[in-house]
Amino acid sequence: MLQQNRLVMNVRYSLDCGIMYEMSMQLREQADWEAGLARVTASAGLPLRWVENPEWLKLCDRFIPRAKVPSAKVLMKCVMPQVLHGIKATVKEESRGAVRTLQCDGWTGENSHHLLGDSRNAEELLKQIIESINQVESEWGVIIIACTTDASGESRKAWRLLHAKFPHLVTPDCLAHQVGC
């Protein structure tokens, strides 16, 4: 009787572990799937709502029925920050002790908000650039040897001020902005 109880307990334990393993494997696969969607969304410049497109959802249901497609909100608030955190950690680790360049490009989102703060005047932009250089050098352990800005009026002035304040930095003009891209 004791032997039989042990056998039943072992079978239950094996089943429970197998189910738990299967569940954790499914969770890992789902997390990889969501991270892949986040990377595709960012690299292709897709709007977040594409994951809720009815044709996309039908395609997923038909060909990838196990994969749960996250909502645009989940993609934006949960998945993308996790993916970005992982990328940042990897780049940070791989960059330690290396020389790097810093690129500053004023960019405004579709909602007309500046993504890196309001940098409408050159002095404020210069302050942000210097803070970024200091932060990257201290937290990432890299040496910044060059900094490029875009060609807008405040950026050009900040670029000139940066070059005057840090003559050891290479400060090339942005070629893409010079050719009209």
PDB file of C-alpha atoms in Angstrom:
ATOM      1  CA  MET A   1       0.000   0.000   0.000  1.00  0.00           C
ATOM      2  CA  LEU A   2       2.826   2.434   0.883  1.00  0.00           C
ATOM      3  CA  GLN A   3       4.579   1.541  -2.385  1.00  0.00           C
ATOM      4  CA  GLN A   4       1.356   2.219  -4.311  1.00  0.00           C
ATOM      5  CA  ASN A   5       0.890   5.626  -2.621  1.00  0.00           C
ATOM      6  CA  ARG A   6       4.458   6.580  -3.535  1.00  0.00           C
ATOM      7  CA  LEU A   7       3.840   5.571  -7.128  1.00  0.00           C
ATOM      8  CA  VAL A   8       0.656   7.673  -7.266  1.00  0.00           C
ATOM      9  CA  MET A   9       2.482  10.605  -5.673  1.00  0.00           C
ATOM     10  CA  ASN A  10       5.357  10.279  -8.187  1.00  0.00           C
ATOM     11  CA  VAL A  11       2.925  10.133 -11.101  1.00  0.00           C
ATOM     12  CA  ARG A  12       1.086  13.200  -9.788  1.00  0.00           C
ATOM     13  CA  TYR A  13       4.383  15.026  -9.238  1.00  0.00           C
ATOM     14  CA  SER A  14       5.531  14.137 -12.777  1.00  0.00           C
ATOM     15  CA  LEU A  15       2.230  15.306 -14.230  1.00  0.00           C
ATOM     16  CA  ASP A  16       2.283  18.523 -12.215  1.00  0.00           C
ATOM     17  CA  CYS A  17       5.881  19.225 -13.224  1.00  0.00           C
ATOM     18  CA  GLY A  18       5.126  18.396 -16.836  1.00  0.00           C
ATOM     19  CA  ILE A  19       2.159  20.746 -16.844  1.00  0.00           C
ATOM     20  CA  MET A  20       4.163  23.462 -15.098  1.00  0.00           C
ATOM     21  CA  TYR A  21       7.007  22.976 -17.579  1.00  0.00           C
ATOM     22  CA  GLU A  22       4.567  23.158 -20.478  1.00  0.00           C
ATOM     23  CA  MET A  23       2.980  26.284 -19.018  1.00  0.00           C
ATOM     24  CA  SER A  24       6.337  27.974 -18.453  1.00  0.00           C
ATOM     25  CA  MET A  25       7.401  27.011 -21.982  1.00  0.00           C
ATOM     26  CA  GLN A  26       4.190  28.518 -23.349  1.00  0.00           C
ATOM     27  CA  LEU A  27       4.757  31.680 -21.315  1.00  0.00           C
ATOM     28  CA  ARG A  28       8.328  31.950 -22.624  1.00  0.00           C
ATOM     29  CA  GLU A  29       7.159  31.408 -26.203  1.00  0.00           C
ATOM     30  CA  GLN A  30       4.408  34.005 -25.740  1.00  0.00           C
ATOM     31  CA  ALA A  31       6.928  36.484 -24.327  1.00  0.00           C
ATOM     32  CA  ASP A  32       9.260  35.848 -27.299  1.00  0.00           C
ATOM     33  CA  TRP A  33       6.315  36.290 -29.688  1.00  0.00           C
ATOM     34  CA  GLU A  34       5.348  39.596 -28.071  1.00  0.00           C
ATOM     35  CA  ALA A  35       8.954  40.818 -28.085  1.00  0.00           C
ATOM     36  CA  GLY A  36       9.151  39.949 -31.780  1.00  0.00           C
ATOM     37  CA  LEU A  37       5.974  41.929 -32.450  1.00  0.00           C
ATOM     38  CA  ALA A  38       7.443  44.903 -30.572  1.00  0.00           C
ATOM     39  CA  ARG A  39      10.654  44.730 -32.605  1.00  0.00           C
ATOM     40  CA  VAL A  40       8.762  44.483 -35.901  1.00  0.00           C
ATOM     41  CA  THR A  41       6.518  47.379 -34.877  1.00  0.00           C
ATOM     42  CA  ALA A  42       9.502  49.596 -34.073  1.00  0.00           C
ATOM     43  CA  SER A  43      11.787  48.576 -36.935  1.00  0.00           C
ATOM     44  CA  ALA A  44       9.049  48.933 -39.581  1.00  0.00           C
ATOM     45  CA  GLY A  45       7.688  52.147 -38.090  1.00  0.00           C
ATOM     46  CA  LEU A  46       4.231  50.609 -37.788  1.00  0.00           C
ATOM     47  CA  PRO A  47       1.510  52.312 -35.781  1.00  0.00           C
ATOM     48  CA  LEU A  48       0.797  50.470 -32.539  1.00  0.00           C
ATOM     49  CA  ARG A  49      -2.775  49.759 -33.574  1.00  0.00           C
ATOM     50  CA  TRP A  50      -1.622  47.428 -36.383  1.00  0.00           C
ATOM     51  CA  VAL A  51      -1.712  44.517 -33.932  1.00  0.00           C
ATOM     52  CA  GLU A  52      -5.466  45.026 -33.617  1.00  0.00           C
ATOM     53  CA  ASN A  53      -6.074  45.005 -37.375  1.00  0.00           C
ATOM     54  CA  PRO A  54      -8.864  42.482 -38.127  1.00  0.00           C
ATOM     55  CA  GLU A  55      -7.027  41.005 -41.138  1.00  0.00           C
ATOM     56  CA  TRP A  56      -3.872  40.497 -39.067  1.00  0.00           C
ATOM     57  CA  LEU A  57      -5.897  38.861 -36.298  1.00  0.00           C
ATOM     58  CA  LYS A  58      -7.574  36.494 -38.812  1.00  0.00           C
ATOM     59  CA  LEU A  59      -4.153  35.584 -40.225  1.00  0.00           C
ATOM     60  CA  CYS A  60      -2.831  34.843 -36.741  1.00  0.00           C
ATOM     61  CA  ASP A  61      -5.914  32.782 -35.843  1.00  0.00           C
ATOM     62  CA  ARG A  62      -5.477  30.710 -38.979  1.00  0.00           C
ATOM     63  CA  PHE A  63      -1.719  30.184 -39.063  1.00  0.00           C
ATOM     64  CA  ILE A  64      -0.520  30.848 -35.501  1.00  0.00           C
ATOM     65  CA  PRO A  65      -3.447  29.780 -33.339  1.00  0.00           C
ATOM     66  CA  ARG A  66      -1.325  29.289 -30.179  1.00  0.00           C
ATOM     67  CA  ALA A  67      -0.005  32.831 -30.229  1.00  0.00           C
ATOM     68  CA  LYS A  68      -2.046  35.415 -28.385  1.00  0.00           C
ATOM     69  CA  VAL A  69      -1.767  38.816 -30.049  1.00  0.00           C
ATOM     70  CA  PRO A  70      -1.363  41.574 -27.451  1.00  0.00           C
ATOM     71  CA  SER A  71      -3.464  44.721 -27.667  1.00  0.00           C
ATOM     72  CA  ALA A  72      -1.848  47.971 -28.752  1.00  0.00           C
ATOM     73  CA  LYS A  73      -2.059  49.141 -25.131  1.00  0.00           C
ATOM     74  CA  VAL A  74      -0.263  46.040 -23.802  1.00  0.00           C
ATOM     75  CA  LEU A  75       2.340  46.346 -26.557  1.00  0.00           C
ATOM     76  CA  MET A  76       2.970  49.997 -25.681  1.00  0.00           C
ATOM     77  CA  LYS A  77       2.780  49.885 -21.888  1.00  0.00           C
ATOM     78  CA  CYS A  78       4.248  46.449 -21.116  1.00  0.00           C
ATOM     79  CA  VAL A  79       6.026  44.710 -23.981  1.00  0.00           C
ATOM     80  CA  MET A  80       7.953  47.562 -25.590  1.00  0.00           C
ATOM     81  CA  PRO A  81       9.384  48.883 -22.299  1.00  0.00           C
ATOM     82  CA  GLN A  82      10.584  45.351 -21.428  1.00  0.00           C
ATOM     83  CA  VAL A  83      12.161  44.875 -24.859  1.00  0.00           C
ATOM     84  CA  LEU A  84      13.777  48.314 -24.701  1.00  0.00           C
ATOM     85  CA  HIS A  85      15.108  47.574 -21.220  1.00  0.00           C
ATOM     86  CA  GLY A  86      16.685  44.342 -22.507  1.00  0.00           C
ATOM     87  CA  ILE A  87      18.222  46.046 -25.537  1.00  0.00           C
ATOM     88  CA  LYS A  88      19.554  48.867 -23.383  1.00  0.00           C
ATOM     89  CA  ALA A  89      21.124  46.437 -20.918  1.00  0.00           C
ATOM     90  CA  THR A  90      22.803  44.492 -23.735  1.00  0.00           C
ATOM     91  CA  VAL A  91      24.127  47.605 -25.464  1.00  0.00           C
ATOM     92  CA  LYS A  92      25.277  49.043 -22.155  1.00  0.00           C
ATOM     93  CA  GLU A  93      27.231  45.879 -21.330  1.00  0.00           C
ATOM     94  CA  GLU A  94      28.745  45.600 -24.803  1.00  0.00           C
ATOM     95  CA  SER A  95      29.706  49.289 -24.827  1.00  0.00           C
ATOM     96  CA  ARG A  96      31.536  49.413 -21.501  1.00  0.00           C
ATOM     97  CA  GLY A  97      35.057  50.737 -22.045  1.00  0.00           C
ATOM     98  CA  ALA A  98      34.485  51.594 -25.713  1.00  0.00           C
ATOM     99  CA  VAL A  99      34.542  54.884 -27.548  1.00  0.00           C
ATOM    100  CA  ARG A 100      31.152  55.966 -28.864  1.00  0.00           C
ATOM    101  CA  THR A 101      29.433  58.796 -30.674  1.00  0.00           C
ATOM    102  CA  LEU A 102      26.350  60.665 -29.548  1.00  0.00           C
ATOM    103  CA  GLN A 103      23.660  61.752 -31.972  1.00  0.00           C
ATOM    104  CA  CYS A 104      21.094  64.380 -31.122  1.00  0.00           C
ATOM    105  CA  ASP A 105      18.133  64.778 -33.425  1.00  0.00           C
ATOM    106  CA  GLY A 106      15.152  66.854 -32.461  1.00  0.00           C
ATOM    107  CA  TRP A 107      12.070  64.752 -33.075  1.00  0.00           C
ATOM    108  CA  THR A 108       8.464  65.478 -32.399  1.00  0.00           C
ATOM    109  CA  GLY A 109       5.869  62.734 -32.063  1.00  0.00           C
ATOM    110  CA  GLU A 110       2.524  62.703 -33.847  1.00  0.00           C
ATOM    111  CA  ASN A 111       1.022  64.365 -30.773  1.00  0.00           C
ATOM    112  CA  SER A 112       3.378  67.376 -31.259  1.00  0.00           C
ATOM    113  CA  HIS A 113       5.297  66.633 -28.027  1.00  0.00           C
ATOM    114  CA  HIS A 114       9.069  66.628 -28.106  1.00  0.00           C
ATOM    115  CA  LEU A 115      10.310  63.180 -27.149  1.00  0.00           C
ATOM    116  CA  LEU A 116      13.377  64.346 -25.248  1.00  0.00           C
ATOM    117  CA  GLY A 117      11.926  67.425 -23.653  1.00  0.00           C
ATOM    118  CA  ASP A 118      11.402  70.870 -24.998  1.00  0.00           C
ATOM    119  CA  SER A 119      14.594  71.977 -26.682  1.00  0.00           C
ATOM    120  CA  ARG A 120      13.457  75.035 -28.600  1.00  0.00           C
ATOM    121  CA  ASN A 121      16.438  77.111 -27.545  1.00  0.00           C
ATOM    122  CA  ALA A 122      20.076  76.310 -28.104  1.00  0.00           C
ATOM    123  CA  GLU A 123      21.200  76.805 -24.516  1.00  0.00           C
ATOM    124  CA  GLU A 124      18.640  74.295 -23.205  1.00  0.00           C
ATOM    125  CA  LEU A 125      19.562  71.829 -25.947  1.00  0.00           C
ATOM    126  CA  LEU A 126      23.266  72.249 -25.142  1.00  0.00           C
ATOM    127  CA  LYS A 127      22.478  71.557 -21.480  1.00  0.00           C
ATOM    128  CA  GLN A 128      20.612  68.364 -22.462  1.00  0.00           C
ATOM    129  CA  ILE A 129      23.486  67.242 -24.715  1.00  0.00           C
ATOM    130  CA  ILE A 130      26.061  67.790 -21.956  1.00  0.00           C
ATOM    131  CA  GLU A 131      23.839  65.948 -19.456  1.00  0.00           C
ATOM    132  CA  SER A 132      23.529  63.067 -21.936  1.00  0.00           C
ATOM    133  CA  ILE A 133      27.292  62.924 -22.475  1.00  0.00           C
ATOM    134  CA  ASN A 134      27.923  62.906 -18.716  1.00  0.00           C
ATOM    135  CA  GLN A 135      25.248  60.288 -18.081  1.00  0.00           C
ATOM    136  CA  VAL A 136      26.392  57.941 -20.832  1.00  0.00           C
ATOM    137  CA  GLU A 137      30.040  58.264 -19.824  1.00  0.00           C
ATOM    138  CA  SER A 138      29.379  57.695 -16.115  1.00  0.00           C
ATOM    139  CA  GLU A 139      26.601  55.076 -16.277  1.00  0.00           C
ATOM    140  CA  TRP A 140      27.659  53.211 -19.399  1.00  0.00           C
ATOM    141  CA  GLY A 141      31.415  53.512 -18.919  1.00  0.00           C
ATOM    142  CA  VAL A 142      32.062  54.778 -22.451  1.00  0.00           C
ATOM    143  CA  ILE A 143      34.077  57.648 -23.827  1.00  0.00           C
ATOM    144  CA  ILE A 144      32.132  59.996 -26.104  1.00  0.00           C
ATOM    145  CA  ILE A 145      34.408  61.202 -28.900  1.00  0.00           C
ATOM    146  CA  ALA A 146      31.869  62.805 -31.244  1.00  0.00           C
ATOM    147  CA  CYS A 147      28.452  64.413 -31.237  1.00  0.00           C
ATOM    148  CA  THR A 148      26.239  65.209 -34.213  1.00  0.00           C
ATOM    149  CA  THR A 149      23.072  67.297 -34.138  1.00  0.00           C
ATOM    150  CA  ASP A 150      20.435  67.957 -36.763  1.00  0.00           C
ATOM    151  CA  ALA A 151      20.427  71.122 -38.864  1.00  0.00           C
ATOM    152  CA  SER A 152      17.622  73.122 -37.249  1.00  0.00           C
ATOM    153  CA  GLY A 153      18.428  76.626 -36.003  1.00  0.00           C
ATOM    154  CA  GLU A 154      18.626  75.783 -32.290  1.00  0.00           C
ATOM    155  CA  SER A 155      20.549  72.584 -33.025  1.00  0.00           C
ATOM    156  CA  ARG A 156      23.115  74.373 -35.169  1.00  0.00           C
ATOM    157  CA  LYS A 157      23.709  76.944 -32.420  1.00  0.00           C
ATOM    158  CA  ALA A 158      23.947  74.210 -29.759  1.00  0.00           C
ATOM    159  CA  TRP A 159      26.372  72.359 -32.055  1.00  0.00           C
ATOM    160  CA  ARG A 160      28.600  75.458 -32.316  1.00  0.00           C
ATOM    161  CA  LEU A 161      28.418  76.035 -28.523  1.00  0.00           C
ATOM    162  CA  LEU A 162      29.266  72.383 -27.864  1.00  0.00           C
ATOM    163  CA  HIS A 163      32.284  72.566 -30.156  1.00  0.00           C
ATOM    164  CA  ALA A 164      33.486  75.755 -28.409  1.00  0.00           C
ATOM    165  CA  LYS A 165      33.015  74.236 -24.933  1.00  0.00           C
ATOM    166  CA  PHE A 166      34.499  70.803 -25.804  1.00  0.00           C
ATOM    167  CA  PRO A 167      37.029  71.307 -28.624  1.00  0.00           C
ATOM    168  CA  HIS A 168      38.289  67.723 -28.175  1.00  0.00           C
ATOM    169  CA  LEU A 169      34.934  66.380 -29.416  1.00  0.00           C
ATOM    170  CA  VAL A 170      34.485  65.729 -33.100  1.00  0.00           C
ATOM    171  CA  THR A 171      31.294  67.602 -34.017  1.00  0.00           C
ATOM    172  CA  PRO A 172      30.400  66.881 -37.638  1.00  0.00           C
ATOM    173  CA  ASP A 173      27.346  68.405 -39.228  1.00  0.00           C
ATOM    174  CA  CYS A 174      24.534  65.958 -39.961  1.00  0.00           C
ATOM    175  CA  LEU A 175      25.016  64.800 -43.544  1.00  0.00           C
ATOM    176  CA  ALA A 176      21.456  63.480 -43.849  1.00  0.00           C
ATOM    177  CA  HIS A 177      20.061  66.930 -43.078  1.00  0.00           C
ATOM    178  CA  GLN A 178      22.464  68.513 -45.589  1.00  0.00           C
ATOM    179  CA  VAL A 179      21.228  66.388 -48.494  1.00  0.00           C
ATOM    180  CA  GLY A 180      17.589  67.055 -47.723  1.00  0.00           C
ATOM    181  CA  CYS A 181      16.524  63.741 -46.206  1.00  0.00           C
TER     182      CYS A 181
END
